[in-house]
CSV table of C-alpha atoms in Angstrom, one decimal:
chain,number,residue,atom,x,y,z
T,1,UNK,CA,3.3,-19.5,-12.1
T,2,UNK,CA,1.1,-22.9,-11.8
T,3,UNK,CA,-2.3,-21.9,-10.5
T,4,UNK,CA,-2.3,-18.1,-11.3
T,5,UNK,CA,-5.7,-16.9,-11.6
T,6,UNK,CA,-6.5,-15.2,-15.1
T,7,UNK,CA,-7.8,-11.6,-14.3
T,8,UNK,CA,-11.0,-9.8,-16.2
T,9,UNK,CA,-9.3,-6.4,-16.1
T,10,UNK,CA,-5.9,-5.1,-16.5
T,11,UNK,CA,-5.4,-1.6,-15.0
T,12,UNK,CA,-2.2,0.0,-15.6
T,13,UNK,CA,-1.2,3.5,-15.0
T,14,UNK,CA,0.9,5.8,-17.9
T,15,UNK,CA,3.9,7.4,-16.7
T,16,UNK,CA,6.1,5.2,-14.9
T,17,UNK,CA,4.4,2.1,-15.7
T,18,UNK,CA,3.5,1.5,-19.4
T,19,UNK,CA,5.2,4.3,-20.9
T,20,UNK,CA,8.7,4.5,-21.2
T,21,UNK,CA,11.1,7.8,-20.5
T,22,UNK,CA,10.4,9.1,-23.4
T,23,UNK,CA,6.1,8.5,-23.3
T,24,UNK,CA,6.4,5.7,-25.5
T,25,UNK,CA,5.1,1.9,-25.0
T,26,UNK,CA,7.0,-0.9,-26.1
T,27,UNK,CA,6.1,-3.5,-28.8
T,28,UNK,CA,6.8,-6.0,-26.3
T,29,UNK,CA,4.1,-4.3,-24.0
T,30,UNK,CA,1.3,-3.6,-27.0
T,31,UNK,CA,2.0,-7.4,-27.8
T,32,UNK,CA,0.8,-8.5,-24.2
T,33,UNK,CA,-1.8,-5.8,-24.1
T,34,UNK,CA,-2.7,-7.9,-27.3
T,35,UNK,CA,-2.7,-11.0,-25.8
T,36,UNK,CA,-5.0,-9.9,-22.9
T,37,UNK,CA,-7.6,-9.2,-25.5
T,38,UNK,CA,-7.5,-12.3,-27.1
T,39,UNK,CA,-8.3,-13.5,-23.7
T,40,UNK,CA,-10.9,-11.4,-23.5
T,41,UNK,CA,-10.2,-9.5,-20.8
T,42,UNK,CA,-9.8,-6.2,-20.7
T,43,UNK,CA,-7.0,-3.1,-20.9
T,44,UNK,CA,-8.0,0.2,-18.6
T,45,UNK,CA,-5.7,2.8,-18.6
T,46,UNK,CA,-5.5,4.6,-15.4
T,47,UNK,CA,-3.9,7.8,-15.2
T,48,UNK,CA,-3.1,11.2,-13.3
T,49,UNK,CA,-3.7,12.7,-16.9
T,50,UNK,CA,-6.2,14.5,-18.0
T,51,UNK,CA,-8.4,13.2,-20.9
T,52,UNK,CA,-7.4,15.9,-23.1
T,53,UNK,CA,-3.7,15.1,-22.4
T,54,UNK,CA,-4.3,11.0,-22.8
T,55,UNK,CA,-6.5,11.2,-25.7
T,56,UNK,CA,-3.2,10.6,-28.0
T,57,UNK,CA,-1.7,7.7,-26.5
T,58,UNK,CA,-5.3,5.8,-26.0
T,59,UNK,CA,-5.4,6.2,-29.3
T,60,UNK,CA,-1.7,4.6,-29.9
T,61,UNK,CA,-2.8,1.7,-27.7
T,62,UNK,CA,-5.9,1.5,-29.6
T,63,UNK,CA,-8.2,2.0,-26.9
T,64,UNK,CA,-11.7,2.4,-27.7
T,65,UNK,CA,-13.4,1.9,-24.9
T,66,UNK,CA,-13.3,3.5,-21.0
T,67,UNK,CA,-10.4,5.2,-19.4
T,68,UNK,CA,-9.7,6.9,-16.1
T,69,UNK,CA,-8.6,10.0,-16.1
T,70,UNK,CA,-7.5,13.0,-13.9
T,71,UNK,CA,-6.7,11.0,-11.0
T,72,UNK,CA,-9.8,9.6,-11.0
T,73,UNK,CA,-11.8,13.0,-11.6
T,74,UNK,CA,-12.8,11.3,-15.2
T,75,UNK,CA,-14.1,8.5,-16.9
T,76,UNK,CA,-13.6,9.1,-20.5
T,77,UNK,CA,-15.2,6.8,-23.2
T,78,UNK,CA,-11.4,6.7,-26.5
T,79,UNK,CA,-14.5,5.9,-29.1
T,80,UNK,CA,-17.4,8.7,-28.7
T,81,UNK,CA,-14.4,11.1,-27.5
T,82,UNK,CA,-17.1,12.1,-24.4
T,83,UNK,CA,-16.7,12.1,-20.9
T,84,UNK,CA,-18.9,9.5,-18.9
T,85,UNK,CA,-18.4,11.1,-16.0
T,86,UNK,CA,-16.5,14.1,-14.4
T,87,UNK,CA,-15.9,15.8,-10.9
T,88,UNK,CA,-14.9,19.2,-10.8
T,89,UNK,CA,-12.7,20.8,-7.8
T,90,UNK,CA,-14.4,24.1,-6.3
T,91,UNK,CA,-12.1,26.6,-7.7
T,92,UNK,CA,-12.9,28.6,-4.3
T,93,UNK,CA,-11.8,25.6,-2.0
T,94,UNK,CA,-9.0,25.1,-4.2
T,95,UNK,CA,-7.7,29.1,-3.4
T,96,UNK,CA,-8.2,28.4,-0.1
T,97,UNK,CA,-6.8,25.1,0.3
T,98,UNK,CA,-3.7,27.0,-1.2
T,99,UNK,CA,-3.3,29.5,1.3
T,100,UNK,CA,-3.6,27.2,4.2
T,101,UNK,CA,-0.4,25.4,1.9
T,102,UNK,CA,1.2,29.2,2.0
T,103,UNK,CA,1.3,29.4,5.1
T,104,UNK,CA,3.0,26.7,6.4
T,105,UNK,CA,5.6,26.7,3.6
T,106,UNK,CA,6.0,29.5,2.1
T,107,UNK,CA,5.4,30.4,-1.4
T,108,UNK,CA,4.4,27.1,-4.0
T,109,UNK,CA,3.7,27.8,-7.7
T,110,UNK,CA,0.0,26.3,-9.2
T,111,UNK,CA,-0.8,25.0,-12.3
T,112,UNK,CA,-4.2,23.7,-13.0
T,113,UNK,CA,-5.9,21.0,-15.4
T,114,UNK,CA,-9.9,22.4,-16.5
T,115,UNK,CA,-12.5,19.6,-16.8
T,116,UNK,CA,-13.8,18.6,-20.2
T,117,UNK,CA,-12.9,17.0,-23.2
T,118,UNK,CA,-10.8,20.3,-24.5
T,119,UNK,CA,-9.6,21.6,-21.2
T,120,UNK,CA,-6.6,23.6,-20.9
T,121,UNK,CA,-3.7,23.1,-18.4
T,122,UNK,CA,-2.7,26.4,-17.0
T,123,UNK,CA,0.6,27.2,-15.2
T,124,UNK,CA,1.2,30.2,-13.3
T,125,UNK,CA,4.6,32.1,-13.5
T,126,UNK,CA,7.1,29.9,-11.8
T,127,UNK,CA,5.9,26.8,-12.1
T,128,UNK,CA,7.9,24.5,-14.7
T,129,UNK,CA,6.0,21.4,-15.8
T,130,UNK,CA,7.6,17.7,-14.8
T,131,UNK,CA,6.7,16.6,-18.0
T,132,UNK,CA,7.7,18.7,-20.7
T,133,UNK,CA,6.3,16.9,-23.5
T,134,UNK,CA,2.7,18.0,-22.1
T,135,UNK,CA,1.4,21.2,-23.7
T,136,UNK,CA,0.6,24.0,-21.4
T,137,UNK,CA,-0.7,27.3,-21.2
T,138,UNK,CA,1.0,30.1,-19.1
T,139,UNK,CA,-0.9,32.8,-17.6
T,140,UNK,CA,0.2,36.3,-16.1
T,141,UNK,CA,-1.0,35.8,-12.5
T,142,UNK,CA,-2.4,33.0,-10.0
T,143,UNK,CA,-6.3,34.3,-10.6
T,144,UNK,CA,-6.0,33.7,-14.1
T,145,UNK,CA,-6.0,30.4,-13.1
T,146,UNK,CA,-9.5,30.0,-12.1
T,147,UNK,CA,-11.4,31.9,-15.3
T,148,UNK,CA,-12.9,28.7,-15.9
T,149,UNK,CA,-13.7,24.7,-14.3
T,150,UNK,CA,-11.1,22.6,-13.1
T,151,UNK,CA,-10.5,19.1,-12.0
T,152,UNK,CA,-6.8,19.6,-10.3
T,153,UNK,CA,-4.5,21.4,-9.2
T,154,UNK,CA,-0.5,20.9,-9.5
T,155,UNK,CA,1.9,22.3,-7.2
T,156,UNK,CA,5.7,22.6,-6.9
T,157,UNK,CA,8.1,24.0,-4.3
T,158,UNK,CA,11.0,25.6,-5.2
T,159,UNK,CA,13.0,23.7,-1.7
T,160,UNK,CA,10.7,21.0,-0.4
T,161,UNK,CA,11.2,17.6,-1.6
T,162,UNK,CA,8.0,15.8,-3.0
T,163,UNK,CA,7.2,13.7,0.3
T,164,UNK,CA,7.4,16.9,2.3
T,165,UNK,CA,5.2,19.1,0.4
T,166,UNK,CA,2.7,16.3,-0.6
T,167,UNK,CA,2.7,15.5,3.9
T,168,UNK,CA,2.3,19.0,5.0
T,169,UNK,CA,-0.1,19.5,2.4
T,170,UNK,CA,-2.4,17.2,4.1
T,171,UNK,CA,-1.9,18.1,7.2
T,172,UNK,CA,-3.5,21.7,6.4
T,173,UNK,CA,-6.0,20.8,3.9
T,174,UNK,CA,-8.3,18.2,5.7
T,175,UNK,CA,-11.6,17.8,3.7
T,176,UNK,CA,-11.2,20.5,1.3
T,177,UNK,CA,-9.1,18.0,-1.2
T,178,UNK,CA,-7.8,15.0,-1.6
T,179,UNK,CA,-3.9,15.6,-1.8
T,180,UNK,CA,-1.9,13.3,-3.9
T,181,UNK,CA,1.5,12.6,-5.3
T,182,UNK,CA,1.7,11.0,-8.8
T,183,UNK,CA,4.9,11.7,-9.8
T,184,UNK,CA,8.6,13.7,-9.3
T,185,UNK,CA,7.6,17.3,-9.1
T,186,UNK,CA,4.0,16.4,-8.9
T,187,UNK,CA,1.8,17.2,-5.8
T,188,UNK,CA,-1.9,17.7,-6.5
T,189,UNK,CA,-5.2,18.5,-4.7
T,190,UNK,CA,-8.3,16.7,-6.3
T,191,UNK,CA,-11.7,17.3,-5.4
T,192,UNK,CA,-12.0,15.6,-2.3
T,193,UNK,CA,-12.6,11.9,-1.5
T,194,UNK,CA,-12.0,10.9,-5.7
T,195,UNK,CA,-9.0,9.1,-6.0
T,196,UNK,CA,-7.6,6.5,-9.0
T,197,UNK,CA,-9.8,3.9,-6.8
T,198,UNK,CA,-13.1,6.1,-7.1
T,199,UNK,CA,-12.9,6.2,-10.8
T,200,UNK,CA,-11.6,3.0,-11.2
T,201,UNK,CA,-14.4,1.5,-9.2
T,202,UNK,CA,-16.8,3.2,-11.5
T,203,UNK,CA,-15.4,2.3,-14.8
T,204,UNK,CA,-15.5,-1.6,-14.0
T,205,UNK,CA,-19.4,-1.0,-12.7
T,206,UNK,CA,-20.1,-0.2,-16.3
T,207,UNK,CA,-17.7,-3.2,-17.6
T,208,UNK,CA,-19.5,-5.5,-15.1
T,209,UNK,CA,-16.4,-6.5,-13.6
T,210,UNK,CA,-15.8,-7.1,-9.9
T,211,UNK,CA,-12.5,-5.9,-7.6
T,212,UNK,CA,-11.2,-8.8,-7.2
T,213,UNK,CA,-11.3,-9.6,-10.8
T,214,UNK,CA,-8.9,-6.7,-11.5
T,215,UNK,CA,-5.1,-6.9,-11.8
T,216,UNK,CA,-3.1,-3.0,-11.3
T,217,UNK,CA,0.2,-1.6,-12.4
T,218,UNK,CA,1.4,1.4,-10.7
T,219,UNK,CA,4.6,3.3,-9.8
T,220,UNK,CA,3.6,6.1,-6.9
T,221,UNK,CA,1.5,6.8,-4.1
T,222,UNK,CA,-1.2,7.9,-6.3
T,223,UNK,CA,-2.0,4.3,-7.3
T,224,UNK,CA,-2.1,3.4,-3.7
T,225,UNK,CA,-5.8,3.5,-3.7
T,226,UNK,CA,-6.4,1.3,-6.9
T,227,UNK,CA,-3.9,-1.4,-5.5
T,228,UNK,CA,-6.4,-1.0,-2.3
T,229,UNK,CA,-9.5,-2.0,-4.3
T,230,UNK,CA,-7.8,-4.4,-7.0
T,231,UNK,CA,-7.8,-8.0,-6.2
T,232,UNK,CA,-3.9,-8.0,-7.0
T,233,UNK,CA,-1.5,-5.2,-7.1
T,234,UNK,CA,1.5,-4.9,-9.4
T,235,UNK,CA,4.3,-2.3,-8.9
T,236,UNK,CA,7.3,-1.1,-11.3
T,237,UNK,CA,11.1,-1.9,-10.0
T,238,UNK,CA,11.7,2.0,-9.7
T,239,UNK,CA,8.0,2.6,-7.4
T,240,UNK,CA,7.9,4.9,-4.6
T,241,UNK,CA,8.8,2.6,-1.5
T,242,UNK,CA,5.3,3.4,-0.3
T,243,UNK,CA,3.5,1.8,-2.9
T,244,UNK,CA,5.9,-1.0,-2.9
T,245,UNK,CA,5.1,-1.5,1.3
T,246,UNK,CA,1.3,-2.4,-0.1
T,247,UNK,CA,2.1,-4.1,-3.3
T,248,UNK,CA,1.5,-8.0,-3.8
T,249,UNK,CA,4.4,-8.1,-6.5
T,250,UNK,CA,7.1,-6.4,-7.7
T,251,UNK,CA,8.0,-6.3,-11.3
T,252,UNK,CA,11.0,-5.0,-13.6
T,253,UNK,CA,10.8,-1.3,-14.2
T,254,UNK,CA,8.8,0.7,-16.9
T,255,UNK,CA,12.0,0.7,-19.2
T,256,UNK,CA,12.4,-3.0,-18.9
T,257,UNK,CA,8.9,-3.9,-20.0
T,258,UNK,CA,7.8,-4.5,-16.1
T,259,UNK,CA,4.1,-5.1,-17.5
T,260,UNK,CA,4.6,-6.8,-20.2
T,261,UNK,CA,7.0,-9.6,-18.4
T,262,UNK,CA,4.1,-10.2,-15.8
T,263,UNK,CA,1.1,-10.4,-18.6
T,264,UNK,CA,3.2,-13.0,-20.3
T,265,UNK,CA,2.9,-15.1,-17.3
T,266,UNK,CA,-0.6,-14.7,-16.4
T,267,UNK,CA,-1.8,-14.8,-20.2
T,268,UNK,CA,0.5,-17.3,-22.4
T,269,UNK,CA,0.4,-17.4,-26.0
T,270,UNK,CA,-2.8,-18.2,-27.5
């Protein structure tokens, strides 16, 4: 494409954008994640995962630098393995902000992620984790959820379909969260007004890099906010049609190197 502007920052989402199916990035995308460094721009991962559940695949991408994590609860810096900075939800608005959920729909099962470089993620009896590569801990009741801080919460119904939940969620919830849905099976309240965008925002502060210097990947309605702020949003073939309605571009899917083909473009061999 004659004219394209080069972009400072590449901000790509995991599951659903980078990764494969089976949580693995293609040579063909490390190869123009490559190339964007030789450009000198740079790669930020942006993802609904926590930092202790990213940590491994920064690694395989060799990121040393900033990341987003938790939906946008965390900034977490791959070389000193610390967090830059963190938001916690209020375990005591999350309970609540799950019974108001209750009681429109019925009964949902919870899982939690805790903040920190080490936290768990906790699942209560019922739930069954959309990833099942992700390690998790179960515990023997809902309470035992809260014994320590948390950045998010994960919820599942055993009827409701993603959109319905995720809708009537925040309808009920108003301020107490920020309700978002980042993946099949995967509803989640996060402390209220952070979103991929907030944390997004922040990282490039510290990389001195301005909005509309910023190119983002997505696949869901969680990455609706960083399309919002980015100067140009990218999403995968197989994206939730309501990211597609705000996205500039549409790209192949996740399996067929969606990323990759559009970095080629923008950032031709060197």
């Amino acid at each position: 494409m004659a004219g394209s502007p080069t972009y400072a920052l590449i901000a790509t989402d995991l599951d659903g954008t980078l990764l494969r199916g089976d949580d693995t990035v293609s040579d063909r995308s490390l190869a123009a994640l490559a190339r964007v460094a030789r450009a000198g721009a740079r790669h930020l991962v942006v993802t609904g995962r926590p930092a202790p559940r990213a940590r491994q695949l920064l690694a395989h991408l060799g990121c040393t630098g900033l990341a987003v994590c938790g939906q946008g609860a965390q900034v977490y810096d791959a070389g000193t393995g610390r967090l830059v900075w963190s938001v916690r939800l209020d375990r005591e608005l999350a309970e609540t902000a799950l019974g108001k959920i209750e009681a429109e729909v019925g009964q949902v099962y919870a899982a939690v992620d805790q903040d920190g470089v080490d936290g768990l993620t906790l699942i209560e009896p019922g739930y069954r984790m959309p990833h099942p590569t992700l390690p998790a801990v179960r515990v023997d009741r809902r309470d035992d959820l809260w014994c320590a801080p948390i950045s998010k919460v994960l919820l599942r119904h055993a009827e409701l379909a993603d959109d319905e939940l995720a809708a009537t969620a925040r309808g009920v919830v108003g301020d107490l969260a920020t309700v978002t849905m980042s993946g099949p099976g995967t509803v989640e309240l996060q402390p209220s007004g952070v979103t991929k965008a907030t944390g997004l925002a922040l990282a490039a502060e510290r990389l001195g890099i301005a909005a509309e210097e910023a190119l983002a990947f997505g696949d869901m309605p969680n990455d609706i906010p960083m399309f919002d702020w980015a100067g140009r949003g990218v999403a995968m073939a197989g994206a939730h049609p309501e990211l597609k309605a705000v996205a500039d571009e549409i790209t192949l899917s996740n399996e067929d190197d969606g990323v990759a083909v559009v970095l080629e473009r923008l950032f031709p061999t060197d």
